[in-house]
Structures are given as C-alpha cells and as structure tokens.
C-alpha cells in the first residue's frame, strides 16, 4: 500500500502519457505543469484567504487544461513537432511557476486542502482512490468510446485516419488538454501532500510517466498500448525505486538505472515489431 501511495501521482501522469503516446505524440511539459498548478492551487488554498475548497482545485485544473490546449494547438494547427512544442512549454511553465511563487514555496495552506491527499477512507489513502478512479475512467474512454478508437487510429496511421473522416487535429488538441487536466490534478495532489506549492517539484516526472507507459507495453511510435500495462509499469518503477532506496542506492544511480530500463523496453518493442 505504501508503494502504491508513493507511485499514485506517477501512475496518474502515466495514464495521461499513455493517451499521448498512443496518439503518436509525447508530452515533456507535464513535470513543469505539475509545479505550476501546485503553485496556483497553493496560492488560492492559503488559510489567510479562507476560500472554498473548490476554488484552488478549479484554478489548478483550468491552468492545466489551458496549458494542454496550447500544446495541442501548437502541434495540431501550427505544425510544431510534439517534442519541440512540449520541450519549449516545459521551460516556459517552469519559469512561470518560479515567477508566480517568487522562487519560494507557498506555505500556510488550509486543513481541508491538506487533507485531500493526506486523508484515508476505510484505511486506504485517498491517493489510491484518485489513481483507481482515473484509471477506470481512462480504460472506459480507450476501450468503450469512439474517441478511444480514434486515438488508436491516429497513432496507427494518421493519414489513413484523416482520409477516413476523423478530425485528427481536434483529437490531438483534446488529448493534450486531457494530459494538462491530469497534470492539474497531480498539482493539487502534490501541493496537498507536501502541504505547500513549490515551483521546483515535478522535475523528472515526465520521465517517470514515459517509463511507466513504455515498460507497460505502450509503443513510442503510437497506435499500441493499454492503461493496465501502464499501471503495472508504474508499479514496477515504484517497487524498484523503493527497493533501491531501502538498499541505500544513490539517487544519481537510480536515474541511470531508470534510463537503462527505458532503453531496454524500447529495444524490446522494436524487436517485437520487427518479427511481425
């Protein structure tokens, strides 16, 4: 349960990244967006303001959706490659988080807000419920809706999907807005969990999300993957990181190990496709 609690945020972002990767894109801005939305949520969740709990949550989600829409518009309508667009946004969003917070964490958050991520229901952490609810919704959208079929179709062959009448540009924008929305959710959860909004959190979270998806069988070239695999990938990463922490392995070596895991997962994906 502790491992699941620790990997909940990474699992949620892994779900968002799965949609993006199946579409044939990539989102490198999610870590910075988590930092920005955590700062926005914390600013409006301060005890001194005494605002309703819905206000910081709504602001965080709206900021996430707006950032995702900018990513999607730049990729789908301007024609910027997903890598370059989200890389540029990664820098912009991190800088904006630093500007809004003046480079310092925002403390003094209300108790109801802090209880969002730190509370328990029936002895199970709230973070686990957030992960499971978002997972179920994600699985339903991918497997049971026309939108999910369109996402797979675009990732498999965008030209064929467009010639079949699918509005590929609109789908791209919506998927990146969904990624931004879940980053906003993670921003709220992170600010609640650490009881502050910090402009430096979320560093490397995009790598964790990509790792979870790729280890879970999502193809980096698009068109293949499922959310249950991503959840298993996130659990594997959580167990490995927890085990390395217990063994006292340096965080620097952990980054090397994680990079090697991604390389092996991508290599196995390439080899499996070459045999088809």
mmCIF file of C-alpha atoms in Angstrom:
data_model
loop_
_atom_site.group_PDB
_atom_site.id
_atom_site.type_symbol
_atom_site.label_atom_id
_atom_site.label_comp_id
_atom_site.label_asym_id
_atom_site.label_seq_id
_atom_site.Cartn_x
_atom_site.Cartn_y
_atom_site.Cartn_z
ATOM 1 C CA UNK A 1 0.000 0.000 0.000
ATOM 2 C CA UNK A 2 2.886 2.361 0.739
ATOM 3 C CA UNK A 3 4.377 1.682 -2.699
ATOM 4 C CA UNK A 4 1.009 2.300 -4.385
ATOM 5 C CA UNK A 5 0.604 5.549 -2.441
ATOM 6 C CA UNK A 6 4.087 6.693 -3.461
ATOM 7 C CA UNK A 7 3.532 5.927 -7.149
ATOM 8 C CA UNK A 8 -0.028 7.292 -7.365
ATOM 9 C CA UNK A 9 0.958 10.637 -8.881
ATOM 10 C CA UNK A 10 3.343 8.941 -11.324
ATOM 11 C CA UNK A 11 0.589 6.477 -12.151
ATOM 12 C CA UNK A 12 -1.878 9.269 -12.930
ATOM 13 C CA UNK A 13 0.629 11.013 -15.174
ATOM 14 C CA UNK A 14 1.438 7.654 -16.754
ATOM 15 C CA UNK A 15 -2.251 7.371 -17.699
ATOM 16 C CA UNK A 16 -2.119 10.797 -19.353
ATOM 17 C CA UNK A 17 1.125 9.928 -21.121
ATOM 18 C CA UNK A 18 -0.392 6.670 -22.397
ATOM 19 C CA UNK A 19 -3.068 8.604 -24.299
ATOM 20 C CA UNK A 20 -0.424 10.940 -25.736
ATOM 21 C CA UNK A 21 1.931 8.119 -26.768
ATOM 22 C CA UNK A 22 -0.843 6.008 -28.324
ATOM 23 C CA UNK A 23 -1.771 9.119 -30.315
ATOM 24 C CA UNK A 24 1.816 9.183 -31.622
ATOM 25 C CA UNK A 25 2.942 12.217 -29.635
ATOM 26 C CA UNK A 26 4.906 12.971 -26.489
ATOM 27 C CA UNK A 27 4.495 15.464 -23.634
ATOM 28 C CA UNK A 28 7.662 16.666 -21.928
ATOM 29 C CA UNK A 29 5.929 19.563 -20.170
ATOM 30 C CA UNK A 30 3.936 17.599 -17.565
ATOM 31 C CA UNK A 31 6.534 17.892 -14.789
ATOM 32 C CA UNK A 32 6.726 21.674 -15.124
ATOM 33 C CA UNK A 33 2.939 21.886 -15.389
ATOM 34 C CA UNK A 34 2.581 19.977 -12.124
ATOM 35 C CA UNK A 35 4.841 22.568 -10.491
ATOM 36 C CA UNK A 36 2.858 25.477 -11.943
ATOM 37 C CA UNK A 37 -0.545 24.052 -10.983
ATOM 38 C CA UNK A 38 0.695 23.203 -7.486
ATOM 39 C CA UNK A 39 1.744 26.847 -7.054
ATOM 40 C CA UNK A 40 -1.618 28.083 -8.386
ATOM 41 C CA UNK A 41 -3.557 25.715 -6.142
ATOM 42 C CA UNK A 42 -1.477 26.612 -3.084
ATOM 43 C CA UNK A 43 -1.899 30.346 -3.675
ATOM 44 C CA UNK A 44 -5.702 30.084 -3.515
ATOM 45 C CA UNK A 45 -5.668 27.422 -0.780
ATOM 46 C CA UNK A 46 -3.930 29.626 1.780
ATOM 47 C CA UNK A 47 -5.658 29.742 5.142
ATOM 48 C CA UNK A 48 -5.480 33.526 5.178
ATOM 49 C CA UNK A 49 -7.755 33.763 2.107
ATOM 50 C CA UNK A 50 -10.373 31.382 3.535
ATOM 51 C CA UNK A 51 -11.743 30.498 0.088
ATOM 52 C CA UNK A 52 -13.964 27.471 -0.631
ATOM 53 C CA UNK A 53 -12.025 24.288 -1.369
ATOM 54 C CA UNK A 54 -13.359 24.196 -4.925
ATOM 55 C CA UNK A 55 -11.531 27.434 -5.823
ATOM 56 C CA UNK A 56 -7.884 26.206 -5.692
ATOM 57 C CA UNK A 57 -8.911 22.918 -7.305
ATOM 58 C CA UNK A 58 -10.757 24.641 -10.160
ATOM 59 C CA UNK A 59 -7.926 27.110 -10.767
ATOM 60 C CA UNK A 60 -5.351 24.309 -10.926
ATOM 61 C CA UNK A 61 -7.445 22.254 -13.347
ATOM 62 C CA UNK A 62 -8.179 25.251 -15.585
ATOM 63 C CA UNK A 63 -4.490 26.174 -15.757
ATOM 64 C CA UNK A 64 -3.656 22.577 -16.662
ATOM 65 C CA UNK A 65 -6.291 22.429 -19.405
ATOM 66 C CA UNK A 66 -5.154 25.802 -20.802
ATOM 67 C CA UNK A 67 -1.527 24.684 -20.982
ATOM 68 C CA UNK A 68 -2.589 21.429 -22.631
ATOM 69 C CA UNK A 69 -4.666 23.364 -25.170
ATOM 70 C CA UNK A 70 -1.637 25.493 -26.061
ATOM 71 C CA UNK A 71 0.422 22.329 -26.576
ATOM 72 C CA UNK A 72 -2.293 20.753 -28.695
ATOM 73 C CA UNK A 73 -2.884 23.862 -30.798
ATOM 74 C CA UNK A 74 0.834 24.312 -31.490
ATOM 75 C CA UNK A 75 1.188 20.681 -32.516
ATOM 76 C CA UNK A 76 -2.044 20.193 -34.456
ATOM 77 C CA UNK A 77 -2.609 23.570 -36.102
ATOM 78 C CA UNK A 78 0.783 25.305 -36.197
ATOM 79 C CA UNK A 79 2.654 22.143 -37.133
ATOM 80 C CA UNK A 80 5.348 22.194 -34.446
ATOM 81 C CA UNK A 81 6.646 18.727 -33.605
ATOM 82 C CA UNK A 82 5.393 17.334 -30.261
ATOM 83 C CA UNK A 83 8.948 17.059 -28.931
ATOM 84 C CA UNK A 84 9.861 20.686 -29.657
ATOM 85 C CA UNK A 85 6.484 22.124 -28.626
ATOM 86 C CA UNK A 86 6.328 20.385 -25.263
ATOM 87 C CA UNK A 87 10.042 20.964 -24.641
ATOM 88 C CA UNK A 88 9.506 24.707 -25.105
ATOM 89 C CA UNK A 89 6.441 24.606 -22.860
ATOM 90 C CA UNK A 90 8.428 22.701 -20.227
ATOM 91 C CA UNK A 91 10.795 25.659 -19.940
ATOM 92 C CA UNK A 92 8.033 28.295 -20.096
ATOM 93 C CA UNK A 93 5.835 26.646 -17.465
ATOM 94 C CA UNK A 94 8.722 26.069 -15.057
ATOM 95 C CA UNK A 95 9.741 29.714 -15.407
ATOM 96 C CA UNK A 96 6.161 30.868 -14.891
ATOM 97 C CA UNK A 97 5.932 28.776 -11.711
ATOM 98 C CA UNK A 98 9.087 30.471 -10.435
ATOM 99 C CA UNK A 99 7.735 33.927 -11.288
ATOM 100 C CA UNK A 100 4.338 33.406 -9.644
ATOM 101 C CA UNK A 101 5.867 31.989 -6.461
ATOM 102 C CA UNK A 102 8.843 34.357 -6.457
ATOM 103 C CA UNK A 103 11.037 31.252 -6.406
ATOM 104 C CA UNK A 104 9.830 30.149 -2.979
ATOM 105 C CA UNK A 105 7.314 27.544 -1.768
ATOM 106 C CA UNK A 106 3.874 28.773 -0.699
ATOM 107 C CA UNK A 107 3.006 27.606 2.826
ATOM 108 C CA UNK A 108 0.089 28.058 5.209
ATOM 109 C CA UNK A 109 -2.489 26.005 3.337
ATOM 110 C CA UNK A 110 -5.891 25.220 4.812
ATOM 111 C CA UNK A 111 -6.511 21.935 6.630
ATOM 112 C CA UNK A 112 -9.282 20.781 4.233
ATOM 113 C CA UNK A 113 -6.920 21.266 1.296
ATOM 114 C CA UNK A 114 -4.083 19.399 3.020
ATOM 115 C CA UNK A 115 -6.494 16.562 3.716
ATOM 116 C CA UNK A 116 -7.169 15.935 0.017
ATOM 117 C CA UNK A 117 -4.033 13.826 -0.461
ATOM 118 C CA UNK A 118 -3.198 13.001 3.147
ATOM 119 C CA UNK A 119 -6.562 11.613 4.219
ATOM 120 C CA UNK A 120 -7.746 7.988 4.448
ATOM 121 C CA UNK A 121 -11.043 6.259 3.662
ATOM 122 C CA UNK A 122 -11.572 2.783 5.136
ATOM 123 C CA UNK A 123 -7.860 2.678 5.945
ATOM 124 C CA UNK A 124 -6.838 3.270 2.321
ATOM 125 C CA UNK A 125 -5.031 6.513 1.330
ATOM 126 C CA UNK A 126 -7.028 8.985 -0.728
ATOM 127 C CA UNK A 127 -4.247 8.996 -3.337
ATOM 128 C CA UNK A 128 -5.030 5.376 -4.160
ATOM 129 C CA UNK A 129 -8.694 6.218 -4.784
ATOM 130 C CA UNK A 130 -7.733 9.078 -7.101
ATOM 131 C CA UNK A 131 -5.488 6.721 -9.093
ATOM 132 C CA UNK A 132 -8.125 3.989 -9.357
ATOM 133 C CA UNK A 133 -10.962 6.334 -10.361
ATOM 134 C CA UNK A 134 -8.861 7.987 -13.077
ATOM 135 C CA UNK A 135 -7.662 4.559 -14.244
ATOM 136 C CA UNK A 136 -11.231 3.249 -14.603
ATOM 137 C CA UNK A 137 -12.320 6.380 -16.495
ATOM 138 C CA UNK A 138 -9.273 6.140 -18.761
ATOM 139 C CA UNK A 139 -9.879 2.463 -19.532
ATOM 140 C CA UNK A 140 -13.530 3.180 -20.348
ATOM 141 C CA UNK A 141 -12.594 6.031 -22.713
ATOM 142 C CA UNK A 142 -9.937 3.996 -24.538
ATOM 143 C CA UNK A 143 -11.875 0.742 -24.813
ATOM 144 C CA UNK A 144 -15.544 1.682 -24.957
ATOM 145 C CA UNK A 145 -15.799 5.027 -26.738
ATOM 146 C CA UNK A 146 -15.432 6.151 -30.328
ATOM 147 C CA UNK A 147 -12.947 8.755 -29.127
ATOM 148 C CA UNK A 148 -10.647 5.985 -27.868
ATOM 149 C CA UNK A 149 -10.833 4.216 -31.237
ATOM 150 C CA UNK A 150 -9.939 7.475 -32.952
ATOM 151 C CA UNK A 151 -6.878 7.885 -30.706
ATOM 152 C CA UNK A 152 -5.640 4.398 -31.664
ATOM 153 C CA UNK A 153 -6.405 5.049 -35.339
ATOM 154 C CA UNK A 154 -4.439 8.310 -35.441
ATOM 155 C CA UNK A 155 -1.474 6.717 -33.685
ATOM 156 C CA UNK A 156 -1.545 3.744 -36.059
ATOM 157 C CA UNK A 157 -1.746 5.758 -39.276
ATOM 158 C CA UNK A 158 -2.620 9.442 -39.125
ATOM 159 C CA UNK A 159 -3.024 9.834 -42.902
ATOM 160 C CA UNK A 160 -5.477 6.937 -43.124
ATOM 161 C CA UNK A 161 -7.378 8.258 -40.103
ATOM 162 C CA UNK A 162 -7.693 11.696 -41.674
ATOM 163 C CA UNK A 163 -8.837 10.244 -45.011
ATOM 164 C CA UNK A 164 -11.421 8.206 -43.089
ATOM 165 C CA UNK A 165 -13.029 11.426 -41.925
ATOM 166 C CA UNK A 166 -11.535 11.680 -38.434
ATOM 167 C CA UNK A 167 -10.789 15.232 -37.321
ATOM 168 C CA UNK A 168 -7.196 14.422 -36.333
ATOM 169 C CA UNK A 169 -6.338 17.981 -35.321
ATOM 170 C CA UNK A 170 -9.236 18.252 -32.894
ATOM 171 C CA UNK A 171 -8.429 14.849 -31.373
ATOM 172 C CA UNK A 172 -4.819 15.927 -30.790
ATOM 173 C CA UNK A 173 -5.913 19.097 -29.017
ATOM 174 C CA UNK A 174 -8.340 17.186 -26.798
ATOM 175 C CA UNK A 175 -5.733 14.552 -25.856
ATOM 176 C CA UNK A 176 -3.198 17.208 -24.868
ATOM 177 C CA UNK A 177 -5.901 19.068 -22.931
ATOM 178 C CA UNK A 178 -6.590 15.796 -21.109
ATOM 179 C CA UNK A 179 -2.891 15.471 -20.317
ATOM 180 C CA UNK A 180 -2.916 19.025 -18.952
ATOM 181 C CA UNK A 181 -6.052 18.297 -16.911
ATOM 182 C CA UNK A 182 -4.415 15.299 -15.218
ATOM 183 C CA UNK A 183 -1.275 17.365 -14.611
ATOM 184 C CA UNK A 184 -3.552 19.842 -12.841
ATOM 185 C CA UNK A 185 -4.964 17.016 -10.730
ATOM 186 C CA UNK A 186 -1.422 15.957 -9.842
ATOM 187 C CA UNK A 187 -0.536 19.563 -8.997
ATOM 188 C CA UNK A 188 -3.384 19.678 -6.473
ATOM 189 C CA UNK A 189 -2.412 16.300 -5.025
ATOM 190 C CA UNK A 190 1.266 17.225 -4.734
ATOM 191 C CA UNK A 191 0.537 20.590 -3.092
ATOM 192 C CA UNK A 192 -1.828 18.856 -0.668
ATOM 193 C CA UNK A 193 0.583 16.013 0.038
ATOM 194 C CA UNK A 194 3.588 18.220 0.865
ATOM 195 C CA UNK A 195 1.330 20.972 2.335
ATOM 196 C CA UNK A 196 2.857 23.629 0.090
ATOM 197 C CA UNK A 197 3.035 24.746 -3.517
ATOM 198 C CA UNK A 198 6.572 24.526 -4.808
ATOM 199 C CA UNK A 199 7.988 25.685 -8.174
ATOM 200 C CA UNK A 200 10.701 23.009 -8.061
ATOM 201 C CA UNK A 201 8.556 19.887 -7.727
ATOM 202 C CA UNK A 202 7.791 17.632 -10.680
ATOM 203 C CA UNK A 203 11.347 17.514 -12.022
ATOM 204 C CA UNK A 204 11.730 14.272 -13.956
ATOM 205 C CA UNK A 205 8.053 13.344 -13.664
ATOM 206 C CA UNK A 206 7.724 13.304 -17.439
ATOM 207 C CA UNK A 207 10.462 10.649 -17.477
ATOM 208 C CA UNK A 208 8.613 8.601 -14.852
ATOM 209 C CA UNK A 209 5.371 8.842 -16.850
ATOM 210 C CA UNK A 210 7.062 7.790 -20.085
ATOM 211 C CA UNK A 211 8.866 4.969 -18.277
ATOM 212 C CA UNK A 212 5.619 3.611 -16.804
ATOM 213 C CA UNK A 213 3.902 3.656 -20.184
ATOM 214 C CA UNK A 214 6.780 2.144 -22.152
ATOM 215 C CA UNK A 215 7.501 -0.567 -19.586
ATOM 216 C CA UNK A 216 3.774 -1.334 -19.651
ATOM 217 C CA UNK A 217 3.897 -2.038 -23.384
ATOM 218 C CA UNK A 218 2.911 1.308 -24.920
ATOM 219 C CA UNK A 219 4.718 1.855 -28.210
ATOM 220 C CA UNK A 220 6.691 5.076 -28.616
ATOM 221 C CA UNK A 221 5.674 5.095 -32.289
ATOM 222 C CA UNK A 222 1.977 5.183 -31.435
ATOM 223 C CA UNK A 223 -1.079 3.039 -32.019
ATOM 224 C CA UNK A 224 -0.350 0.381 -29.375
ATOM 225 C CA UNK A 225 -0.775 0.106 -25.619
ATOM 226 C CA UNK A 226 -3.269 -0.076 -22.766
ATOM 227 C CA UNK A 227 -3.703 1.507 -19.350
ATOM 228 C CA UNK A 228 -3.481 -1.694 -17.305
ATOM 229 C CA UNK A 229 0.005 -2.191 -18.726
ATOM 230 C CA UNK A 230 0.874 1.367 -17.741
ATOM 231 C CA UNK A 231 -0.342 0.735 -14.187
ATOM 232 C CA UNK A 232 1.863 -2.370 -13.996
ATOM 233 C CA UNK A 233 4.770 -0.328 -15.368
ATOM 234 C CA UNK A 234 4.229 2.347 -12.717
ATOM 235 C CA UNK A 235 4.104 -0.331 -10.010
ATOM 236 C CA UNK A 236 7.337 -1.864 -11.291
ATOM 237 C CA UNK A 237 9.062 1.523 -11.182
ATOM 238 C CA UNK A 238 7.668 2.162 -7.699
ATOM 239 C CA UNK A 239 8.903 -1.190 -6.404
ATOM 240 C CA UNK A 240 12.340 -0.697 -7.996
ATOM 241 C CA UNK A 241 12.714 2.831 -6.586
ATOM 242 C CA UNK A 242 11.516 1.703 -3.159
ATOM 243 C CA UNK A 243 13.926 -1.224 -3.180
ATOM 244 C CA UNK A 244 16.851 0.946 -4.268
ATOM 245 C CA UNK A 245 16.019 3.456 -1.514
ATOM 246 C CA UNK A 246 15.988 0.658 1.072
ATOM 247 C CA UNK A 247 19.338 -0.576 -0.244
ATOM 248 C CA UNK A 248 20.733 2.944 0.061
ATOM 249 C CA UNK A 249 21.474 3.334 -3.662
ATOM 250 C CA UNK A 250 22.250 6.932 -4.622
ATOM 251 C CA UNK A 251 19.536 8.867 -6.477
ATOM 252 C CA UNK A 252 22.091 9.541 -9.214
ATOM 253 C CA UNK A 253 22.495 5.815 -9.890
ATOM 254 C CA UNK A 254 18.727 5.418 -9.774
ATOM 255 C CA UNK A 255 18.445 7.833 -12.711
ATOM 256 C CA UNK A 256 20.955 5.750 -14.659
ATOM 257 C CA UNK A 257 19.026 2.564 -13.908
ATOM 258 C CA UNK A 258 15.738 4.161 -14.951
ATOM 259 C CA UNK A 259 17.258 5.331 -18.232
ATOM 260 C CA UNK A 260 18.563 1.838 -18.944
ATOM 261 C CA UNK A 261 15.130 0.352 -18.210
ATOM 262 C CA UNK A 262 13.567 2.682 -20.794
ATOM 263 C CA UNK A 263 16.225 1.742 -23.362
ATOM 264 C CA UNK A 264 15.594 -1.971 -22.817
ATOM 265 C CA UNK A 265 11.804 -1.525 -23.007
ATOM 266 C CA UNK A 266 12.040 0.420 -26.284
ATOM 267 C CA UNK A 267 14.503 -2.141 -27.696
ATOM 268 C CA UNK A 268 12.105 -4.979 -26.890
ATOM 269 C CA UNK A 269 9.267 -3.029 -28.531
ATOM 270 C CA UNK A 270 11.331 -2.575 -31.701
ATOM 271 C CA UNK A 271 12.326 -6.249 -31.767
ATOM 272 C CA UNK A 272 8.733 -7.413 -31.290
ATOM 273 C CA UNK A 273 7.572 -5.245 -34.202
ATOM 274 C CA UNK A 274 10.392 -6.453 -36.454
ATOM 275 C CA UNK A 275 9.176 -10.045 -36.004
ATOM 276 C CA UNK A 276 5.650 -9.195 -37.147
#
